[in-house]
């Protein structure tokens, strides 16, 4: 008989609420291992006793055959010198221990539970809250760790004898499944303000939707507003009620077969769409798509699609009441504009009752809101747009051995915050736009709850530099040392952290707006960055942004400002503006006066506003009804042109080129003399002092390189006035902007020796610009860092803030931390 050994095994990661202990017990039984397994909170601790071969095989089973929903991040194995003699393998009660904590996100319904729910012989037939160790709510019902029923909102629902038997039996799928329940002992669905409960409530909601009405439905992380996505009248009514004329609605499809009817979808996208996270995926519409009505996503070639992830959502599609339901439902966040998603009856009655015909709720409390995650794809890999349900608060881990605890408050728009503990960074679920005080309240509450779950007491708080942001107010009222970090630098740091990069990068940070270190508006920045700080080595050419907040919604104002800045003449500018139909003569004169007198006018390098201005010049969108609308329309026009050219094979896209780069002055565009000059002297005069050709001008701009965006827009303007197609010019804008970014990075590499670029900021949600810039940089030999599971928009900057705060702590750990 071989000599026996005893090992202590600690498994870190998502190992709570996923059936880890019963799985370990089954592996032990297979290998003849004695000992025990215990949930310690931060980790699962196992004592394994048996032959060396058996113990080695047991450890291999744990690492290679964990439960479906587990995510093992680290396994520590130590020898036990003087072990007790175990006679069997036991699952022992959870114990509380300090250490690394990993909280499981909510998990979509699994195939086994789905099959049981639709099996008329099963005791959980049509049960709206069916779950097991592999699926169901986690973060949204959790009060504290370890993850046991008494520390969740399910503690209010005592288990019936049948559920208790499954819960305590290691041989069942529901052993230790904290939300386990059935139709006899679990939560109940009901209609707010009506008598219907249970089956009657579900049938009433289904009937309402089938007849063209709107229902509010409470799910795992909050309420959705729901209607028939194939019913134009219903969707138009929802738009009117929500005052949301154009912003796309997400839809929920009955199943994958329905998705394939309407959308193009790759196998990798299928894997994500139908996986256990089930985010909203932005999928390209098929040309022959005919089910979804036009008002679902007006003028948009993509559809945001998800599959049912909560049992009640499946029951809305399929029930035994004889009502025929559509294959697609609009499923948009249940909130008023700017507010966080509603999570309880009181909020739903106050905010949603005017939007819908009925409200289907339930009595399982939601502890933490979790809006749906939204994901695009780039090069057939996930490209996160909003990180929330199914993903938060899974941490990002970096290699730098930091020690400390920090809180990063995040951005003003698309807010999510981030908690840093040593080298682990936990981004929160999506919170919302902090311009609304209800969202500010939700931020404060969610910060407190997540700090409790992760057992964190931050030493320092990091926030934006903007003096008037509510996020800054929240940070400063918490009574801890505050360090402030520039917005676009935080974008680059978030990209670096996601890619576990601690070295220097050339950061290309393009978005709508951010407060600069010179108190102007930044937004098209190239920053030579590392963890200690940054140098602003490049930007788009500054322009006068007139109109304050209105200019971010009305791209025609940016267009007028650009035209007036290029001509320097009211009469010529008015002639161009009238020909393009940008605004009335009176509106133009007001803009001219504001520019001359610098009234509500600031210098800006905002790339997002440039996109808006070009969109207006090309007659694509004069103004936006939601953030990014004009820029998105410009992208879609460019993509449509590119796709048409590729399909028709008329010419290569590169033949659209008008400019080439000067071999010496690589930060400037110069005319390509091999191309015909279509400059129209009637509208524009040459103003060489406004175009960067030499080092002298760069010196005047604090020694940073300027992208020659003014010359680019001038060329687009002239071509448009000469009747050139707006789609081809939209593509030209993307192509030349990517080329200017690349040439500027090459110049910076020559000066700094840095060969690594990082692309971040909301403008890089634009897949076309991302693709062009990424490919051009790679062609020039750059290593290019991009986002994948952290949003490039403001929803991702909290990670960058947290990393900066942790590096700041590291630099100052022996000194007093000042308020910066």
Coordinates of N, CA, C and O in Angstrom, one line a residue, residues 265-417:
X265 N -25.0 36.4 -37.7 CA -24.4 36.0 -36.5 C -23.4 34.9 -36.7 O -23.6 33.9 -37.3
X266 N -22.2 35.1 -36.1 CA -21.1 34.1 -36.2 C -21.2 33.1 -35.1 O -22.0 33.3 -34.2
X267 N -20.4 32.1 -35.2 CA -20.4 31.0 -34.2 C -20.0 31.6 -32.8 O -20.5 31.2 -31.8
X268 N -19.0 32.4 -32.9 CA -18.5 33.0 -31.6 C -19.6 33.9 -31.0 O -19.7 33.9 -29.8
X269 N -20.3 34.6 -31.8 CA -21.4 35.4 -31.3 C -22.5 34.6 -30.7 O -23.1 34.9 -29.7
X270 N -22.8 33.4 -31.4 CA -23.7 32.5 -30.8 C -23.3 32.0 -29.5 O -24.1 31.9 -28.5
X271 N -22.1 31.7 -29.3 CA -21.5 31.2 -28.0 C -21.8 32.2 -26.9 O -22.1 31.9 -25.8
X272 N -21.6 33.5 -27.2 CA -21.8 34.6 -26.2 C -23.3 34.8 -26.0 O -23.8 34.9 -24.9
X273 N -24.0 35.0 -27.1 CA -25.4 35.3 -27.0 C -26.2 34.2 -26.2 O -27.1 34.5 -25.4
X274 N -25.8 33.0 -26.4 CA -26.6 31.8 -25.8 C -25.8 31.3 -24.6 O -26.1 30.2 -24.1
X275 N -24.8 32.0 -24.1 CA -24.0 31.5 -23.0 C -24.6 31.8 -21.7 O -25.8 32.2 -21.6
X276 N -23.9 31.7 -20.6 CA -24.5 31.9 -19.3 C -24.6 33.4 -18.8 O -25.2 33.7 -17.8
X277 N -23.9 34.3 -19.6 CA -24.1 35.7 -19.3 C -25.2 36.4 -20.1 O -25.9 37.3 -19.6
X278 N -25.4 36.0 -21.3 CA -26.5 36.5 -22.2 C -26.6 38.0 -22.2 O -27.6 38.6 -21.8
X279 N -25.5 38.7 -22.7 CA -25.6 40.1 -22.8 C -26.5 40.5 -24.1 O -26.9 39.6 -24.9
X280 N -26.7 41.8 -24.2 CA -27.3 42.3 -25.5 C -26.1 42.3 -26.5 O -25.1 42.9 -26.2
X281 N -26.3 41.7 -27.6 CA -25.2 41.8 -28.7 C -25.7 42.7 -29.8 O -26.9 42.6 -30.2
X282 N -24.8 43.5 -30.3 CA -25.1 44.4 -31.4 C -24.8 43.6 -32.7 O -23.7 43.4 -33.0
X283 N -25.9 43.1 -33.4 CA -25.7 42.3 -34.5 C -26.2 43.0 -35.8 O -27.1 43.9 -35.7
X284 N -25.6 42.7 -36.9 CA -25.9 43.3 -38.2 C -27.2 42.7 -38.7 O -27.4 41.5 -38.7
X285 N -28.1 43.6 -39.1 CA -29.4 43.1 -39.7 C -29.1 42.4 -41.0 O -28.3 42.8 -41.8
X286 N -30.0 41.4 -41.3 CA -30.0 40.9 -42.6 C -30.8 41.8 -43.6 O -31.7 42.4 -43.1
X287 N -30.4 41.8 -44.8 CA -31.1 42.6 -45.8 C -32.6 42.1 -46.0 O -33.5 42.9 -46.2
X288 N -32.8 40.8 -45.8 CA -34.1 40.3 -46.0 C -34.9 40.3 -44.7 O -36.0 39.7 -44.7
X289 N -34.4 40.9 -43.6 CA -35.1 40.9 -42.3 C -36.4 41.5 -42.5 O -36.6 42.6 -43.1
X290 N -37.5 40.9 -41.9 CA -38.8 41.4 -42.1 C -39.7 41.4 -40.9 O -40.9 41.8 -40.9
X291 N -39.2 40.8 -39.8 CA -40.0 40.7 -38.6 C -40.1 41.9 -37.7 O -41.1 42.4 -37.4
X292 N -38.9 42.5 -37.4 CA -38.8 43.7 -36.6 C -39.4 44.9 -37.3 O -39.1 45.1 -38.5
X293 N -40.2 45.7 -36.6 CA -40.7 46.9 -37.2 C -39.6 48.0 -37.3 O -38.7 48.0 -36.5
X294 N -39.8 49.0 -38.2 CA -38.8 50.0 -38.4 C -38.4 50.8 -37.2 O -37.3 51.3 -37.0
X295 N -39.4 51.0 -36.3 CA -39.2 51.9 -35.2 C -38.3 51.3 -34.1 O -38.0 52.0 -33.1
X296 N -38.0 50.0 -34.2 CA -37.1 49.4 -33.2 C -35.8 50.0 -33.2 O -35.2 50.4 -32.1
X297 N -35.2 50.2 -34.4 CA -33.9 50.9 -34.5 C -33.8 51.7 -35.7 O -33.3 51.3 -36.8
X298 N -34.5 52.9 -35.7 CA -34.6 53.7 -37.0 C -33.2 54.0 -37.6 O -32.4 54.6 -36.9
X299 N -33.1 53.8 -38.9 CA -31.9 54.2 -39.6 C -30.6 53.5 -39.1 O -29.5 53.9 -39.4
X300 N -30.7 52.4 -38.4 CA -29.6 51.7 -37.8 C -29.4 50.3 -38.4 O -30.4 49.5 -38.4
X301 N -28.2 50.0 -38.9 CA -28.0 48.7 -39.6 C -27.8 47.6 -38.6 O -27.7 46.4 -38.9
X302 N -27.8 47.9 -37.3 CA -27.6 46.9 -36.2 C -28.8 46.8 -35.4 O -29.6 47.7 -35.3
X303 N -29.0 45.7 -34.7 CA -30.0 45.4 -33.7 C -29.3 44.9 -32.5 O -28.5 44.0 -32.5
X304 N -29.7 45.5 -31.3 CA -29.3 45.0 -30.0 C -30.2 43.9 -29.6 O -31.4 44.1 -29.3
X305 N -29.7 42.6 -29.6 CA -30.5 41.4 -29.4 C -30.0 40.7 -28.1 O -28.7 40.5 -27.9
X306 N -30.9 40.2 -27.4 CA -30.5 39.2 -26.3 C -31.5 38.1 -26.2 O -32.6 38.2 -26.8
X307 N -31.2 37.0 -25.6 CA -32.0 35.9 -25.3 C -32.5 35.9 -23.9 O -31.9 36.5 -23.0
X308 N -33.7 35.3 -23.6 CA -34.2 35.3 -22.3 C -33.2 34.7 -21.3 O -32.6 33.6 -21.6
X309 N -33.0 35.3 -20.2 CA -32.0 34.8 -19.2 C -32.7 34.6 -17.8 O -32.1 33.9 -17.0
X310 N -33.9 35.1 -17.6 CA -34.6 34.9 -16.4 C -35.8 34.0 -16.7 O -36.4 34.1 -17.8
X311 N -36.2 33.1 -15.8 CA -37.3 32.2 -16.1 C -38.6 33.0 -16.5 O -39.3 32.6 -17.4
X312 N -38.9 34.1 -15.8 CA -40.1 34.8 -16.1 C -40.1 35.3 -17.5 O -41.2 35.4 -18.2
X313 N -39.0 35.6 -18.1 CA -38.9 36.1 -19.5 C -39.2 35.0 -20.4 O -39.9 35.2 -21.4
X314 N -38.8 33.8 -20.1 CA -39.1 32.6 -20.9 C -40.7 32.4 -20.9 O -41.3 32.0 -21.9
X315 N -41.2 32.6 -19.7 CA -42.7 32.4 -19.6 C -43.5 33.5 -20.3 O -44.7 33.2 -20.7
X316 N -42.9 34.6 -20.5 CA -43.6 35.7 -21.3 C -43.7 35.2 -22.7 O -44.8 35.4 -23.4
X317 N -42.7 34.5 -23.2 CA -42.8 34.0 -24.6 C -43.6 32.7 -24.7 O -44.4 32.5 -25.7
X318 N -43.5 31.8 -23.7 CA -44.1 30.5 -23.8 C -44.9 30.2 -22.5 O -44.3 30.1 -21.4
X319 N -46.2 29.9 -22.6 CA -47.0 29.6 -21.5 C -48.2 28.7 -21.9 O -48.4 28.6 -23.1
X320 N -48.9 28.1 -21.0 CA -50.0 27.2 -21.4 C -51.3 27.9 -21.3 O -52.3 27.3 -20.9
X321 N -51.4 29.1 -21.8 CA -52.7 29.8 -21.7 C -53.3 30.1 -23.1 O -54.3 30.7 -23.2
X322 N -52.7 29.5 -24.2 CA -53.2 29.6 -25.5 C -53.0 30.9 -26.2 O -53.4 31.1 -27.4
X323 N -52.3 31.9 -25.6 CA -52.0 33.2 -26.2 C -50.8 33.0 -27.1 O -49.8 32.5 -26.7
X324 N -50.9 33.5 -28.4 CA -49.8 33.4 -29.3 C -49.0 34.7 -29.1 O -49.5 35.8 -29.3
X325 N -47.7 34.5 -28.9 CA -46.8 35.6 -28.6 C -45.9 35.8 -29.8 O -45.5 34.9 -30.5
X326 N -45.4 37.1 -30.0 CA -44.4 37.3 -31.1 C -43.1 36.7 -30.8 O -42.8 36.3 -29.6
X327 N -42.2 36.6 -31.8 CA -40.9 36.0 -31.7 C -39.9 37.0 -31.1 O -38.8 36.6 -30.5
X328 N -40.2 38.3 -31.2 CA -39.3 39.4 -30.6 C -40.1 40.3 -29.8 O -41.2 40.7 -30.1
X329 N -39.5 40.7 -28.6 CA -40.1 41.7 -27.8 C -39.1 42.8 -27.6 O -37.9 42.6 -27.4
X330 N -39.6 44.1 -27.7 CA -38.7 45.2 -27.2 C -38.5 44.9 -25.7 O -39.5 44.6 -24.9
X331 N -37.3 45.0 -25.2 CA -37.0 44.8 -23.8 C -36.0 45.9 -23.4 O -34.8 45.7 -23.4
X332 N -36.5 47.1 -23.1 CA -35.6 48.2 -22.8 C -35.7 48.5 -21.3 O -36.6 48.2 -20.6
X333 N -34.6 49.1 -20.8 CA -34.5 49.4 -19.4 C -35.7 50.2 -18.9 O -36.1 51.2 -19.5
X334 N -36.2 49.7 -17.7 CA -37.3 50.4 -17.1 C -36.9 51.5 -16.3 O -36.7 51.4 -15.1
X335 N -36.8 52.7 -16.9 CA -36.5 53.9 -16.2 C -36.9 55.1 -16.9 O -37.2 55.0 -18.1
X336 N -37.0 56.3 -16.3 CA -37.2 57.5 -17.0 C -35.8 58.0 -17.5 O -34.8 57.6 -16.9
X337 N -35.8 58.8 -18.5 CA -34.5 59.3 -19.1 C -33.5 59.8 -18.0 O -33.9 60.7 -17.2
X338 N -32.3 59.3 -18.0 CA -31.3 59.7 -17.0 C -31.3 59.1 -15.7 O -30.3 59.2 -14.9
X339 N -32.4 58.4 -15.3 CA -32.5 57.8 -14.0 C -32.0 56.3 -14.0 O -31.9 55.7 -15.1
X340 N -31.6 55.8 -12.9 CA -31.2 54.4 -12.8 C -32.4 53.4 -13.1 O -33.6 53.9 -12.9
X341 N -32.1 52.2 -13.5 CA -33.2 51.2 -13.7 C -34.0 51.0 -12.4 O -33.4 50.9 -11.3
X342 N -35.3 51.0 -12.5 CA -36.2 50.8 -11.4 C -36.0 49.3 -10.9 O -35.9 48.4 -11.6
X343 N -36.0 49.2 -9.5 CA -35.8 47.8 -9.0 C -36.9 47.4 -8.0 O -36.9 46.2 -7.6
X344 N -37.8 48.3 -7.6 CA -38.9 47.9 -6.7 C -40.2 48.5 -7.1 O -40.3 49.4 -8.0
X345 N -41.3 48.1 -6.4 CA -42.6 48.5 -6.8 C -42.8 50.0 -6.7 O -43.4 50.7 -7.5
X346 N -42.2 50.6 -5.6 CA -42.4 52.0 -5.3 C -41.8 52.8 -6.5 O -42.4 53.8 -7.0
X347 N -40.6 52.5 -6.9 CA -39.9 53.2 -8.0 C -40.7 52.9 -9.3 O -40.9 53.9 -10.1
X348 N -41.2 51.7 -9.5 CA -41.9 51.4 -10.8 C -43.2 52.2 -10.8 O -43.5 52.8 -11.9
X349 N -43.9 52.3 -9.7 CA -45.2 53.1 -9.7 C -44.9 54.6 -10.0 O -45.7 55.2 -10.7
X350 N -43.8 55.1 -9.4 CA -43.5 56.5 -9.5 C -43.0 56.8 -10.9 O -43.4 57.9 -11.5
X351 N -42.2 56.0 -11.6 CA -41.6 56.3 -12.8 C -42.1 55.6 -14.1 O -42.0 56.2 -15.2
X352 N -42.7 54.4 -13.9 CA -43.1 53.6 -15.1 C -44.6 53.6 -15.4 O -45.0 53.2 -16.5
X353 N -45.4 53.9 -14.4 CA -46.8 53.7 -14.6 C -47.4 54.5 -15.8 O -48.3 54.1 -16.4
X354 N -46.8 55.6 -16.1 CA -47.2 56.4 -17.3 C -46.7 55.9 -18.6 O -47.2 56.4 -19.6
X355 N -45.8 54.9 -18.6 CA -45.3 54.3 -19.8 C -45.9 53.0 -20.2 O -45.6 52.5 -21.3
X356 N -46.7 52.4 -19.4 CA -47.2 51.0 -19.6 C -48.6 50.8 -19.2 O -49.2 51.6 -18.5
X357 N -49.1 49.7 -19.7 CA -50.5 49.3 -19.4 C -50.6 48.3 -18.2 O -51.7 48.2 -17.7
X358 N -49.6 47.7 -17.8 CA -49.5 46.9 -16.6 C -48.1 46.7 -16.2 O -47.2 46.9 -17.0
X359 N -47.9 46.3 -14.9 CA -46.6 46.1 -14.3 C -46.6 44.8 -13.6 O -47.2 44.6 -12.6
X360 N -45.8 43.9 -14.2 CA -45.6 42.5 -13.6 C -44.4 42.5 -12.7 O -43.3 42.7 -13.2
X361 N -44.6 42.4 -11.4 CA -43.6 42.5 -10.4 C -43.5 41.1 -9.7 O -44.2 40.2 -10.0
X362 N -42.5 41.1 -8.7 CA -42.4 39.9 -7.8 C -41.9 40.4 -6.5 O -41.4 41.5 -6.4
X363 N -41.9 39.5 -5.5 CA -41.5 39.9 -4.1 C -40.2 39.4 -3.7 O -39.9 39.4 -2.5
X364 N -39.3 39.1 -4.6 CA -37.9 38.8 -4.3 C -37.1 40.1 -4.4 O -37.1 40.7 -5.5
X365 N -36.6 40.6 -3.4 CA -36.0 42.0 -3.4 C -34.6 42.0 -4.2 O -33.9 41.0 -4.1
X366 N -34.4 43.0 -4.9 CA -33.2 43.3 -5.6 C -32.3 44.1 -4.8 O -32.6 45.3 -4.5
X367 N -31.1 43.6 -4.3 CA -30.2 44.4 -3.5 C -29.4 45.3 -4.3 O -29.1 46.5 -3.8
X368 N -28.9 44.9 -5.4 CA -28.0 45.7 -6.3 C -28.6 45.7 -7.7 O -28.9 44.7 -8.2
X369 N -28.9 46.9 -8.2 CA -29.3 47.0 -9.6 C -28.3 46.4 -10.6 O -27.1 46.6 -10.3
X370 N -28.8 45.8 -11.6 CA -27.9 45.3 -12.7 C -28.6 45.4 -14.0 O -29.4 44.6 -14.3
X371 N -28.3 46.5 -14.7 CA -28.8 46.6 -16.1 C -28.1 45.6 -17.0 O -27.1 45.0 -16.6
X372 N -28.7 45.4 -18.2 CA -28.2 44.4 -19.1 C -26.8 44.9 -19.7 O -26.6 46.1 -20.0
X373 N -25.9 44.0 -19.8 CA -24.6 44.3 -20.5 C -24.9 44.4 -22.0 O -25.7 43.7 -22.5
X374 N -24.1 45.3 -22.6 CA -24.2 45.5 -24.1 C -22.8 45.2 -24.7 O -21.8 45.8 -24.2
X375 N -22.8 44.4 -25.7 CA -21.5 44.0 -26.3 C -21.6 44.1 -27.9 O -22.5 43.6 -28.5
X376 N -20.5 44.7 -28.4 CA -20.3 44.7 -29.9 C -19.3 43.6 -30.1 O -18.8 43.0 -29.2
X377 N -18.9 43.4 -31.4 CA -17.8 42.5 -31.7 C -16.9 43.2 -32.7 O -17.3 43.9 -33.5
X378 N -15.6 42.9 -32.5 CA -14.6 43.4 -33.4 C -13.6 42.3 -33.7 O -13.1 41.7 -32.8
X379 N -13.5 42.0 -34.9 CA -12.6 40.9 -35.4 C -13.0 39.6 -34.7 O -12.2 38.8 -34.3
X380 N -14.4 39.4 -34.6 CA -15.0 38.2 -34.1 C -14.6 38.0 -32.6 O -14.6 36.9 -32.1
X381 N -14.3 39.1 -31.9 CA -14.1 39.0 -30.5 C -15.0 40.0 -29.7 O -15.3 41.0 -30.3
X382 N -15.3 39.7 -28.5 CA -16.2 40.6 -27.7 C -15.6 42.0 -27.6 O -14.3 42.2 -27.5
X383 N -16.4 43.0 -27.7 CA -16.0 44.4 -27.6 C -17.1 45.1 -26.8 O -18.1 45.5 -27.3
X384 N -16.8 45.2 -25.5 CA -17.9 45.6 -24.5 C -18.2 47.1 -24.7 O -17.4 48.0 -24.8
X385 N -19.5 47.4 -24.6 CA -20.1 48.7 -24.7 C -20.6 49.1 -23.3 O -20.4 50.2 -22.9
X386 N -21.3 48.2 -22.6 CA -21.8 48.4 -21.3 C -21.6 47.2 -20.5 O -22.1 46.1 -20.8
X387 N -20.8 47.2 -19.4 CA -20.4 46.1 -18.6 C -21.3 46.1 -17.3 O -21.1 46.9 -16.5
X388 N -22.2 45.1 -17.2 CA -23.1 45.1 -16.1 C -23.5 43.6 -15.8 O -22.6 42.8 -15.4
X389 N -24.8 43.3 -15.9 CA -25.3 42.0 -15.6 C -24.5 40.9 -16.3 O -24.2 40.9 -17.4
X390 N -24.1 39.8 -15.5 CA -23.4 38.7 -16.0 C -21.9 38.9 -16.0 O -21.2 37.9 -16.0
X391 N -21.4 40.1 -15.9 CA -20.0 40.3 -15.9 C -19.5 41.0 -14.6 O -18.4 40.7 -14.1
X392 N -20.2 42.0 -14.1 CA -19.8 42.7 -12.9 C -20.3 41.9 -11.7 O -21.4 41.3 -11.7
X393 N -19.5 41.9 -10.6 CA -18.3 42.6 -10.4 C -17.0 41.7 -10.6 O -16.1 41.7 -9.7
X394 N -16.9 40.9 -11.6 CA -15.7 40.1 -11.8 C -14.5 41.0 -11.9 O -14.6 42.0 -12.6
X395 N -13.4 40.6 -11.2 CA -12.3 41.6 -11.2 C -11.4 41.4 -12.4 O -11.3 40.4 -13.0
X396 N -10.6 42.5 -12.6 CA -9.5 42.4 -13.5 C -8.2 42.4 -12.6 O -8.1 43.1 -11.6
X397 N -7.3 41.5 -13.0 CA -6.1 41.3 -12.2 C -4.9 41.8 -13.0 O -4.8 41.4 -14.1
X398 N -4.0 42.5 -12.3 CA -2.8 43.0 -13.0 C -1.6 42.3 -12.3 O -1.7 41.9 -11.2
X399 N -0.5 42.3 -13.0 CA 0.7 41.6 -12.5 C 1.5 42.4 -11.5 O 2.2 41.9 -10.6
X400 N 1.3 43.7 -11.5 CA 2.0 44.6 -10.5 C 1.6 44.3 -9.1 O 0.4 44.3 -8.9
X401 N 2.5 44.0 -8.2 CA 2.1 43.5 -6.9 C 1.7 44.7 -5.9 O 2.3 45.0 -5.0
X402 N 0.6 45.4 -6.3 CA 0.1 46.5 -5.4 C -0.4 46.0 -4.1 O -0.8 44.8 -4.0
X403 N -0.3 46.9 -3.1 CA -0.9 46.6 -1.8 C -1.7 47.8 -1.4 O -1.2 48.9 -1.3
X404 N -3.0 47.6 -1.1 CA -3.8 48.8 -0.7 C -5.2 48.6 -1.1 O -5.6 47.6 -1.8
X405 N -6.1 49.6 -0.7 CA -7.5 49.5 -1.1 C -7.9 50.9 -1.5 O -7.6 51.9 -0.8
X406 N -8.5 51.0 -2.7 CA -8.9 52.3 -3.3 C -10.3 52.2 -3.8 O -10.8 51.1 -4.1
X407 N -10.9 53.4 -4.0 CA -12.2 53.5 -4.6 C -12.1 54.6 -5.7 O -11.6 55.7 -5.5
X408 N -12.5 54.2 -6.9 CA -12.6 55.1 -8.1 C -14.0 55.4 -8.4 O -14.8 54.4 -8.7
X409 N -14.4 56.6 -8.4 CA -15.8 57.0 -8.6 C -16.3 56.9 -10.0 O -17.5 56.6 -10.3
X410 N -15.4 57.0 -11.0 CA -15.8 56.8 -12.4 C -16.2 58.1 -13.0 O -16.0 59.2 -12.5
X411 N -16.9 58.0 -14.2 CA -17.3 59.2 -15.0 C -18.6 59.8 -14.6 O -19.4 59.2 -13.9
X412 N -18.9 60.9 -15.2 CA -20.2 61.6 -15.0 C -21.3 60.9 -15.8 O -22.4 60.8 -15.4
X413 N -20.9 60.5 -17.0 CA -21.9 59.8 -17.9 C -21.5 58.3 -17.9 O -20.4 57.9 -17.8
X414 N -22.5 57.5 -18.2 CA -22.4 56.0 -18.2 C -21.6 55.5 -17.0 O -20.7 54.7 -17.1
X415 N -21.9 56.1 -15.8 CA -21.1 55.8 -14.7 C -21.1 54.3 -14.2 O -22.1 53.7 -14.2
X416 N -20.0 53.9 -13.9 CA -19.7 52.7 -13.1 C -18.5 53.0 -12.3 O -17.7 53.8 -12.7
X417 N -18.4 52.5 -11.1 CA -17.3 52.8 -10.2 C -16.4 51.6 -10.2 O -16.7 50.5 -10.8

